Short mmCIF file of N, CA and C in Angstrom, two decimals:
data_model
loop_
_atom_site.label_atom_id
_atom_site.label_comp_id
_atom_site.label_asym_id
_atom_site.label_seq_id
_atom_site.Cartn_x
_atom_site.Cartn_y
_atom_site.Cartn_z
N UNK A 1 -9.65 -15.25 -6.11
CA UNK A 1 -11.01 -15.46 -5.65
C UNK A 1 -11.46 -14.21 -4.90
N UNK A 2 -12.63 -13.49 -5.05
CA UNK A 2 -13.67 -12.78 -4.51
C UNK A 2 -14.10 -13.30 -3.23
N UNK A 3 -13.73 -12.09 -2.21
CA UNK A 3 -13.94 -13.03 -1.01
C UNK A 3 -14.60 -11.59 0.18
N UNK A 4 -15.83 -12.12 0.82
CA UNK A 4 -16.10 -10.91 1.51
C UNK A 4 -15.80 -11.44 3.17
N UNK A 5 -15.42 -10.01 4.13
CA UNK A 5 -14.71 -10.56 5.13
C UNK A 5 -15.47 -10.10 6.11
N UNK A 6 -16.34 -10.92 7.06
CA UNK A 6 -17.19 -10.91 7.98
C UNK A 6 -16.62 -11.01 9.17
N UNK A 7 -17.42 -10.20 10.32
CA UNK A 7 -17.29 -10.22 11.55
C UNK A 7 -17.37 -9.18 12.24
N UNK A 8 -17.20 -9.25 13.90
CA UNK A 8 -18.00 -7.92 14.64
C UNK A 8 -17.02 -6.76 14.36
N UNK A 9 -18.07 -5.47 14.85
CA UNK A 9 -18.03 -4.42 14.69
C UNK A 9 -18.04 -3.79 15.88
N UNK A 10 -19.42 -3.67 15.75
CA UNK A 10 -20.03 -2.64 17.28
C UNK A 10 -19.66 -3.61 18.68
N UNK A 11 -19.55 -2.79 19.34
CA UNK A 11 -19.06 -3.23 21.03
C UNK A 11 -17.19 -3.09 20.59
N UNK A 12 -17.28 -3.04 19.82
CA UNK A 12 -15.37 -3.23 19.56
C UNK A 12 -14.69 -1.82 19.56
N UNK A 13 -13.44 -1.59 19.79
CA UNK A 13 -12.69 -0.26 19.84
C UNK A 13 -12.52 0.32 18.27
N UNK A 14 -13.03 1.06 17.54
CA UNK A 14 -12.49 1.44 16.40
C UNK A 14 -13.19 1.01 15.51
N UNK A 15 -14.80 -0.05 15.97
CA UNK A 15 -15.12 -0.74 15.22
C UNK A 15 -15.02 -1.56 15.01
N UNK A 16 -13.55 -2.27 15.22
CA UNK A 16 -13.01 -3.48 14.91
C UNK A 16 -12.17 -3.10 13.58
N UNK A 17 -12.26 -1.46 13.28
CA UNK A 17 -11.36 -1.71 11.86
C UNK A 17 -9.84 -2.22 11.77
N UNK A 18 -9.43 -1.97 12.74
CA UNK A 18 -7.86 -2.72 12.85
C UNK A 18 -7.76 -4.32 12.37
N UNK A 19 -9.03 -5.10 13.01
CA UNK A 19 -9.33 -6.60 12.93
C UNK A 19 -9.24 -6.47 11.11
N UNK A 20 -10.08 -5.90 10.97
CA UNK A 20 -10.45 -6.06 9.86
C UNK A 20 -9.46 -5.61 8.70
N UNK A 21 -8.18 -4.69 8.68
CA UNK A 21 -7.52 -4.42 7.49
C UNK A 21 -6.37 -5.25 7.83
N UNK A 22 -6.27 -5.45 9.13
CA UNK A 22 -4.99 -6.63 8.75
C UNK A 22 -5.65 -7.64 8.47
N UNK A 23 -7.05 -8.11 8.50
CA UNK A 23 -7.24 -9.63 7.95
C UNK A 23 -7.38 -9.13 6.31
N UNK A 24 -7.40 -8.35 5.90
CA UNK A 24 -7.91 -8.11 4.69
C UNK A 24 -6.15 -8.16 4.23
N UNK A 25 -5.42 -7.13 5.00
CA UNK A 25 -3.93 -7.10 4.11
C UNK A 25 -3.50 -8.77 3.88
N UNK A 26 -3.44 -9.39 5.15
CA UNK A 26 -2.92 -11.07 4.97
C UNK A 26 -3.70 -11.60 3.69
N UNK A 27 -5.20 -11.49 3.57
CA UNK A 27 -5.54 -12.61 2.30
C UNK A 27 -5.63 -12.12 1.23
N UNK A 28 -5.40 -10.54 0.73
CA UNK A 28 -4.55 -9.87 -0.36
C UNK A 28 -3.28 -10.58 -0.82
N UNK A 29 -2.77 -10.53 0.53
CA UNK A 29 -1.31 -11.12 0.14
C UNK A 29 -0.95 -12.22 -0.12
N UNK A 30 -2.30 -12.95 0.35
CA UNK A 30 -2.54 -14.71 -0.07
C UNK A 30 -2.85 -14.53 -1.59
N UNK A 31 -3.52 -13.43 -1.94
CA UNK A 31 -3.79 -13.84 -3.37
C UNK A 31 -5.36 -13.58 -3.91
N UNK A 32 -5.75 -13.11 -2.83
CA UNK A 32 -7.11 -13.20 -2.62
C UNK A 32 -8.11 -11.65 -3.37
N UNK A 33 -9.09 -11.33 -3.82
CA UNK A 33 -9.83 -10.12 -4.19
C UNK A 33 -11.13 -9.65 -2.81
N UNK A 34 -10.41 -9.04 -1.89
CA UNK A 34 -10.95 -8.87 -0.25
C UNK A 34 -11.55 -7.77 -0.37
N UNK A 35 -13.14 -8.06 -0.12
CA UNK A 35 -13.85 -6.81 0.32
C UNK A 35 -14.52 -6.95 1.62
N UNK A 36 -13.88 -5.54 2.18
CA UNK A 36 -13.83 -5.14 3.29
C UNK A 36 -14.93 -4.19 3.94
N UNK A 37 -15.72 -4.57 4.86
CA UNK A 37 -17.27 -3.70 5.88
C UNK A 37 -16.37 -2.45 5.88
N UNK A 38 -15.24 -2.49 6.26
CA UNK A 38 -14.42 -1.44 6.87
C UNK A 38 -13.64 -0.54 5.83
N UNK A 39 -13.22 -1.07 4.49
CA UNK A 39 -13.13 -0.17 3.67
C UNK A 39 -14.39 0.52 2.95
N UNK A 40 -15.73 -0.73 2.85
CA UNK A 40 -16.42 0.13 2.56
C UNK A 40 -17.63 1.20 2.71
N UNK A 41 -16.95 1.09 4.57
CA UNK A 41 -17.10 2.49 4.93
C UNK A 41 -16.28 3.60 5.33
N UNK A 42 -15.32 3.53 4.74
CA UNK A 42 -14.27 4.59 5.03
C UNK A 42 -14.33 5.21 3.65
N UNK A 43 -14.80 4.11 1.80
CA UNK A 43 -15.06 4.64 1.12
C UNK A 43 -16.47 5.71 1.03
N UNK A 44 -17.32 5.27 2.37
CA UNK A 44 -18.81 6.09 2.46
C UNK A 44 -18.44 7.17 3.17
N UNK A 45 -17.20 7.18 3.39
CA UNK A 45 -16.75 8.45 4.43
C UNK A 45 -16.76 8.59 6.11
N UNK A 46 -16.67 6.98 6.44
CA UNK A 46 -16.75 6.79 7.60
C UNK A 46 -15.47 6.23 8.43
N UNK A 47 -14.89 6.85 9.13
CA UNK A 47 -13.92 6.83 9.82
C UNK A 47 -13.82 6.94 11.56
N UNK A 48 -13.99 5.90 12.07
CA UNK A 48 -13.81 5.82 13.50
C UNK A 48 -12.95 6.43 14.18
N UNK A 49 -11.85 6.80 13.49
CA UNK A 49 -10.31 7.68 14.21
C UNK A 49 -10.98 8.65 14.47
N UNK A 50 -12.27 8.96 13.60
CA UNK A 50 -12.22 10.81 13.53
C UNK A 50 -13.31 10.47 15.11
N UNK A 51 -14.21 9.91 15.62
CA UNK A 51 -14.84 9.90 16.93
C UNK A 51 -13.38 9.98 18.07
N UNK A 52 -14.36 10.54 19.16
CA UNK A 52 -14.03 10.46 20.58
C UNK A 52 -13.51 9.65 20.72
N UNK A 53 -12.40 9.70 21.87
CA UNK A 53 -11.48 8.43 22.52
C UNK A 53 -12.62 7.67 23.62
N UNK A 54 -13.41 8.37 23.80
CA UNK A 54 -14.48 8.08 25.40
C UNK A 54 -15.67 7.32 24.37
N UNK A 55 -15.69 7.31 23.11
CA UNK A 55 -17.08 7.21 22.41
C UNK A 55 -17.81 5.52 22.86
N UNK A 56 -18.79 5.21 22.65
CA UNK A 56 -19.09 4.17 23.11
C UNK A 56 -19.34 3.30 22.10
N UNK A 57 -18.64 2.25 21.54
CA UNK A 57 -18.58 1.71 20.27
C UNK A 57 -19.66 0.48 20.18
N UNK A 58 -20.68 1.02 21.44
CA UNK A 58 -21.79 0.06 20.79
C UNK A 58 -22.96 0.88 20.20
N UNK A 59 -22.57 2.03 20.53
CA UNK A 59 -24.03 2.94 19.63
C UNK A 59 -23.37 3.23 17.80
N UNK A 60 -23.77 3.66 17.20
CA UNK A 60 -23.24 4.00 16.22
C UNK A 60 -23.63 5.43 16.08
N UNK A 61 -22.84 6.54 15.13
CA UNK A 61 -22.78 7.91 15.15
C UNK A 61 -23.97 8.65 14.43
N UNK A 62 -24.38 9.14 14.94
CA UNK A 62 -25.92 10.16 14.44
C UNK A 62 -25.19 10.57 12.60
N UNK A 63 -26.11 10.09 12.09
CA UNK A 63 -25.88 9.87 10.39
C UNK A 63 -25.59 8.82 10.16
N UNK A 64 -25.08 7.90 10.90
CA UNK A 64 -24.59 6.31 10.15
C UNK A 64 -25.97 6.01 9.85
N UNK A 65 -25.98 5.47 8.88
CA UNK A 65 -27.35 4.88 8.17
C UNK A 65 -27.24 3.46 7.97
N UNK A 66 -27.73 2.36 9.15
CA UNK A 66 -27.23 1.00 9.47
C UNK A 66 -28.15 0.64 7.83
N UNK A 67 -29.49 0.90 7.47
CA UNK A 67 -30.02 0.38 6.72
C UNK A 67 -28.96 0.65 5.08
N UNK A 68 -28.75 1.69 5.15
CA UNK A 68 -27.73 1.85 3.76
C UNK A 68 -26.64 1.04 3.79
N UNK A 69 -25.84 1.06 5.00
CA UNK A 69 -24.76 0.15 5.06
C UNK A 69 -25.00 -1.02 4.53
N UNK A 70 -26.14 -1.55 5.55
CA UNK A 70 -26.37 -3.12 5.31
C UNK A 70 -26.94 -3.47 3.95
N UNK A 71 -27.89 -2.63 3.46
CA UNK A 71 -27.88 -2.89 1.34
C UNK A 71 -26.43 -2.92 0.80
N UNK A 72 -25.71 -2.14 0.97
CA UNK A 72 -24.64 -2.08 0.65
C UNK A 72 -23.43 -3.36 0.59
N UNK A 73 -23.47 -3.91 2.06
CA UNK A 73 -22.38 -5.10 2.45
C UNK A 73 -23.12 -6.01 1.25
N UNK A 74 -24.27 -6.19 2.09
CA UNK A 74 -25.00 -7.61 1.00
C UNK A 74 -24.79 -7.05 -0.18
N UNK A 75 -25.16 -6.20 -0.57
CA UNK A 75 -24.83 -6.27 -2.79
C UNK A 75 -23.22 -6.76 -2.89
N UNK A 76 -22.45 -6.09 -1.84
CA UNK A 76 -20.75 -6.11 -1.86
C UNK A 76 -20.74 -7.91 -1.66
N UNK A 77 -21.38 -8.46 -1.14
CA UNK A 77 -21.22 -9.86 -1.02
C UNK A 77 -21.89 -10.88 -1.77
N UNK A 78 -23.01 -10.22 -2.27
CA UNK A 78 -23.51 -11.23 -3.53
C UNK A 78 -22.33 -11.08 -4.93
N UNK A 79 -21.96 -10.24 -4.58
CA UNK A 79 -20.36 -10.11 -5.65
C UNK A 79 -19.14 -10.97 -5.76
N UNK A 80 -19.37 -11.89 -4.41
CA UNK A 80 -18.34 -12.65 -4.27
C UNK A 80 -18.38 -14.23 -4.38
N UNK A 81 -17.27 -14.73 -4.28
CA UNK A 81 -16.95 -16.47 -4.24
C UNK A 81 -16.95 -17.33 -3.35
N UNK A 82 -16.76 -16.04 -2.36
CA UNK A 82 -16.38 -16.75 -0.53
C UNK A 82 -16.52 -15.68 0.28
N UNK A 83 -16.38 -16.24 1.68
CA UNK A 83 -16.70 -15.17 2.85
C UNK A 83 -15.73 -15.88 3.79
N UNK A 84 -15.00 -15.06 3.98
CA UNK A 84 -14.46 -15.67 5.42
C UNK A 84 -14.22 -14.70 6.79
N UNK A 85 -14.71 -15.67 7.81
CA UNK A 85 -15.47 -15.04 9.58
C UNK A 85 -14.37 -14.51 10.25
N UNK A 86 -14.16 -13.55 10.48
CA UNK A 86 -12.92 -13.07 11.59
C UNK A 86 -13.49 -13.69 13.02
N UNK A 87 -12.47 -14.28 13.78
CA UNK A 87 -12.49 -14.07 14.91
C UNK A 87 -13.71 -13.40 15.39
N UNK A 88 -15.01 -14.34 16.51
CA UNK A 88 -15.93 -13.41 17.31
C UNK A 88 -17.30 -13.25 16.31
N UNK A 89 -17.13 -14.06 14.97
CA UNK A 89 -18.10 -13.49 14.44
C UNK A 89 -19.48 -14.00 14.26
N UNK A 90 -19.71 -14.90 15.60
CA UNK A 90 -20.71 -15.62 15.79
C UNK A 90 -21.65 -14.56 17.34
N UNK A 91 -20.63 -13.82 17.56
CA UNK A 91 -22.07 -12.79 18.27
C UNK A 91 -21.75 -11.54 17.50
N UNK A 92 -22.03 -11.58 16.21
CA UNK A 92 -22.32 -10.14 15.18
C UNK A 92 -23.53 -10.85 14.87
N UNK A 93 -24.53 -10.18 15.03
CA UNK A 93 -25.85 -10.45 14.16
C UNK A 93 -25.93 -9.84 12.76
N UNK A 94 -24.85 -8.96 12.69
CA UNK A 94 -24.45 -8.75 10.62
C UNK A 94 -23.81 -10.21 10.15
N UNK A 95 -22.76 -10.54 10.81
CA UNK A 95 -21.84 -11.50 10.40
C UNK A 95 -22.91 -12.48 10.26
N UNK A 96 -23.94 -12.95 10.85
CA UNK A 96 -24.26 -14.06 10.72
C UNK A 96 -24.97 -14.29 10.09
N UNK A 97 -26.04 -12.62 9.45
CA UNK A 97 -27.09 -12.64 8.70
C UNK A 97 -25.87 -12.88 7.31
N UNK A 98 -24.59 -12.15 7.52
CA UNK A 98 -24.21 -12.55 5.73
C UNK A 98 -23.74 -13.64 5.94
N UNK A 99 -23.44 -14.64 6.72
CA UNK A 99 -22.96 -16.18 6.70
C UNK A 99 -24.27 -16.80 6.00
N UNK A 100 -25.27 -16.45 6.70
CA UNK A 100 -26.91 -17.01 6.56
C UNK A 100 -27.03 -16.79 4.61
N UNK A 101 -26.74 -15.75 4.15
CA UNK A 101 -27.07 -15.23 2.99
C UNK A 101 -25.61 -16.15 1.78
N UNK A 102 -24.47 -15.83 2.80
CA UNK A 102 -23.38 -17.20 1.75
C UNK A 102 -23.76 -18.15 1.82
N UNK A 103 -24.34 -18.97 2.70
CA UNK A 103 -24.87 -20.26 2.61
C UNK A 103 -26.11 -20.16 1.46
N UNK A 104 -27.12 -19.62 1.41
CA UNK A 104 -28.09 -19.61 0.91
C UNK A 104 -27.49 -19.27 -0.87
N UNK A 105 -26.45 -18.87 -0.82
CA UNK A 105 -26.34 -18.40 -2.43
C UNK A 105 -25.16 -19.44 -2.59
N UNK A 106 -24.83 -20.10 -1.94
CA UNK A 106 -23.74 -21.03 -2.27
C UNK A 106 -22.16 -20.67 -2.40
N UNK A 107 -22.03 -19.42 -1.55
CA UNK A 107 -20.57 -19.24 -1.54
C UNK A 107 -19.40 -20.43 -0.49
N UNK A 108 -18.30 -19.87 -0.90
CA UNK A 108 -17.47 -21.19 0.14
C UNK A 108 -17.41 -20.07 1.02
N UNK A 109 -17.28 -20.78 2.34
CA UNK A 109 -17.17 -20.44 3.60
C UNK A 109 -15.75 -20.73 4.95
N UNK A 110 -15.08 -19.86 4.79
CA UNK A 110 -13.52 -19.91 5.50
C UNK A 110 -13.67 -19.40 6.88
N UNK A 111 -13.15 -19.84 8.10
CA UNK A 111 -12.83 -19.19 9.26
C UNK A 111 -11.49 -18.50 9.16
N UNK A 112 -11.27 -17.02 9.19
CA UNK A 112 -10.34 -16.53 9.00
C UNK A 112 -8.89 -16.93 9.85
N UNK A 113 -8.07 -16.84 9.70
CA UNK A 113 -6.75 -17.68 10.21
C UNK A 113 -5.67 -17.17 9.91
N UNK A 114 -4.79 -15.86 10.50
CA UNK A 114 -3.49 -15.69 10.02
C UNK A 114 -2.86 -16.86 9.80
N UNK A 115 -1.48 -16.23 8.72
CA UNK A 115 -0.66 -16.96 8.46
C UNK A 115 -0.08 -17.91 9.54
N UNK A 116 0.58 -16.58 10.61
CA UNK A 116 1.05 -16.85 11.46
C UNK A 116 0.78 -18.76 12.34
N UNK A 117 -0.89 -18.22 12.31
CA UNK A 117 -1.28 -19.66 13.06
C UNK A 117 -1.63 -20.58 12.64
N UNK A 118 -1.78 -20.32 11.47
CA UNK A 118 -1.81 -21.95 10.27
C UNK A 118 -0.42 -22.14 9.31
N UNK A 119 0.38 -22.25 10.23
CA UNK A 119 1.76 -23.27 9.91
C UNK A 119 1.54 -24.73 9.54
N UNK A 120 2.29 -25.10 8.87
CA UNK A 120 2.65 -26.65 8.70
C UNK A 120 3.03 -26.95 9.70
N UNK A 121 2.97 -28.22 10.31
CA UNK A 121 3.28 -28.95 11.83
C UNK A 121 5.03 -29.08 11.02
N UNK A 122 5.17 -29.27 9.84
CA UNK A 122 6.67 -29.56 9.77
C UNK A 122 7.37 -28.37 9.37
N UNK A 123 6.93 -27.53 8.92
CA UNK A 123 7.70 -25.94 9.39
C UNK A 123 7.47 -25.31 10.45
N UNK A 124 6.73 -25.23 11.10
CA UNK A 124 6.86 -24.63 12.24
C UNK A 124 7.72 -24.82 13.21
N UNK A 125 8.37 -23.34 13.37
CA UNK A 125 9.17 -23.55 13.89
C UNK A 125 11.06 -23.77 13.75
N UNK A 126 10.72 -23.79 12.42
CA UNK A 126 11.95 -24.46 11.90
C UNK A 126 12.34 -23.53 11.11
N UNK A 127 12.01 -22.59 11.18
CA UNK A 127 12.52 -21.40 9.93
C UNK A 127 12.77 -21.63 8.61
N UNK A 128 12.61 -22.90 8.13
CA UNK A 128 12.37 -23.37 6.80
C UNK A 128 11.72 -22.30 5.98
N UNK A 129 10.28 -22.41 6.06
CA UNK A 129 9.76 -21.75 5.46
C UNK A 129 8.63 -20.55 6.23
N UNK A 130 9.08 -19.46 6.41
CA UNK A 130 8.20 -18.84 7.16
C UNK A 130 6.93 -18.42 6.68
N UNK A 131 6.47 -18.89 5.92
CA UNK A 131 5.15 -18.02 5.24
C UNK A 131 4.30 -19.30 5.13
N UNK A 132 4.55 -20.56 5.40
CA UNK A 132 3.77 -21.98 4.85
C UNK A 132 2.86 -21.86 5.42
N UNK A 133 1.92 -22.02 4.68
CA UNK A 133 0.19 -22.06 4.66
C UNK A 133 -0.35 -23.21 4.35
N UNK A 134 -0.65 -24.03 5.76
CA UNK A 134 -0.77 -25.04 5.95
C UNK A 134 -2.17 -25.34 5.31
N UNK A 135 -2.82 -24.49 5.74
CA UNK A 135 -4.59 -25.01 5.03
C UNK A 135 -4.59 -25.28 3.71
N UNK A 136 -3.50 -25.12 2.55
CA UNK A 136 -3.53 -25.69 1.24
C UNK A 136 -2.62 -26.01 0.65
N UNK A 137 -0.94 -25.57 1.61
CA UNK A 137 0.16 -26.36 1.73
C UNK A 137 0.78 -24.67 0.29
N UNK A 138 0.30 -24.07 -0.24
CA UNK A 138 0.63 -23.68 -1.42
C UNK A 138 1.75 -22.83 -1.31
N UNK A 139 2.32 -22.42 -0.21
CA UNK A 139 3.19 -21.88 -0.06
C UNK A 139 4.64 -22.52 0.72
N UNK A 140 4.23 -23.86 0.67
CA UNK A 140 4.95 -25.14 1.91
C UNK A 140 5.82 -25.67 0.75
N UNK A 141 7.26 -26.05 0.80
CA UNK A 141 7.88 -26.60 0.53
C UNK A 141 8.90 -27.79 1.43
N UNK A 142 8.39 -28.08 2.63
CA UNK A 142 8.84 -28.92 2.87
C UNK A 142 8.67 -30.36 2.99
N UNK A 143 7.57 -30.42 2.06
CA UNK A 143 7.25 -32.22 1.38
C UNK A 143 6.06 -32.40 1.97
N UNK A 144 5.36 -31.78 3.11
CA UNK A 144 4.15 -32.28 3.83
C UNK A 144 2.85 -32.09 3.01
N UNK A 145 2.35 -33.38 2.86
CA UNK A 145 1.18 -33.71 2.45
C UNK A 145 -0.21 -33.03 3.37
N UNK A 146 -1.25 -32.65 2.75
CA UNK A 146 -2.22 -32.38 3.07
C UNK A 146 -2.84 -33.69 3.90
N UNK A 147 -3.36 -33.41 5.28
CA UNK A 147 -4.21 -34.54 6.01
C UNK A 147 -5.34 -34.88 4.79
#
């Protein structure tokens, strides 16, 4: 599944790109086709490493072109099946305009969730199975039924 991955940016250290490629590596690894704000501006040539350690990550950098970006995410997300919200992404006024725009086109809608914290109540913990992904059981082998 085609899935675009929403949530804040600005006010955050780096952007938030850290947030954003490990949520993208985890639902790759779920299985998932993840497009990323943050890869696709590092594919526009935008890279937060390369700013100041002092920089203030609520302005954005003389040339970022918010209006190009934002044509950009939305075409990158009318491309998709689903969207799912990182963490925080209810004070991004991007995140919410593309939640606003998945709803309106009928995509499914996920709150993002490492592995880590969506365990099965009956693996967890138990070293059974360390990877069980409780929200659809698909990686759970220890008999537990979906609520």
């Amino acid at each position: 599944m085609r899935t675009y991955l929403a949530g804040p940016m600005r006010r955050i250290p780096l952007f938030n790109f850290p947030a954003f490629d490990r949520a993208a590596n985890d639902l790759r690894a779920r299985g998932f086709h993840v497009i990323s704000p943050a890869d696709l501006d590092r594919a526009a040539g935008f890279d937060p490493k390369r700013l100041p350690k002092d920089w203030d990550w609520g302005t954005l950098p003389d040339g970022f072109e918010l209006r190009h970006a934002a044509k950009r995410d939305l075409d990158a997300l009318l491309s998709c099946e689903a969207i799912h919200l990182l963490p925080g992404w209810e004070g991004s006024k991007g995140a919410n305009a593309e939640l606003a725009v998945a709803h309106w086109i009928g995509l499914k809608v996920f709150d993002y969730e490492p592995v880590e914290s969506a365990k099965c109540p009956d693996c967890h913990g138990t070293g059974k199975i360390p990877d069980c992904n409780y929200q659809d059981y698909s990686d759970c082998h220890c008999g537990a039924k979906p609520c």
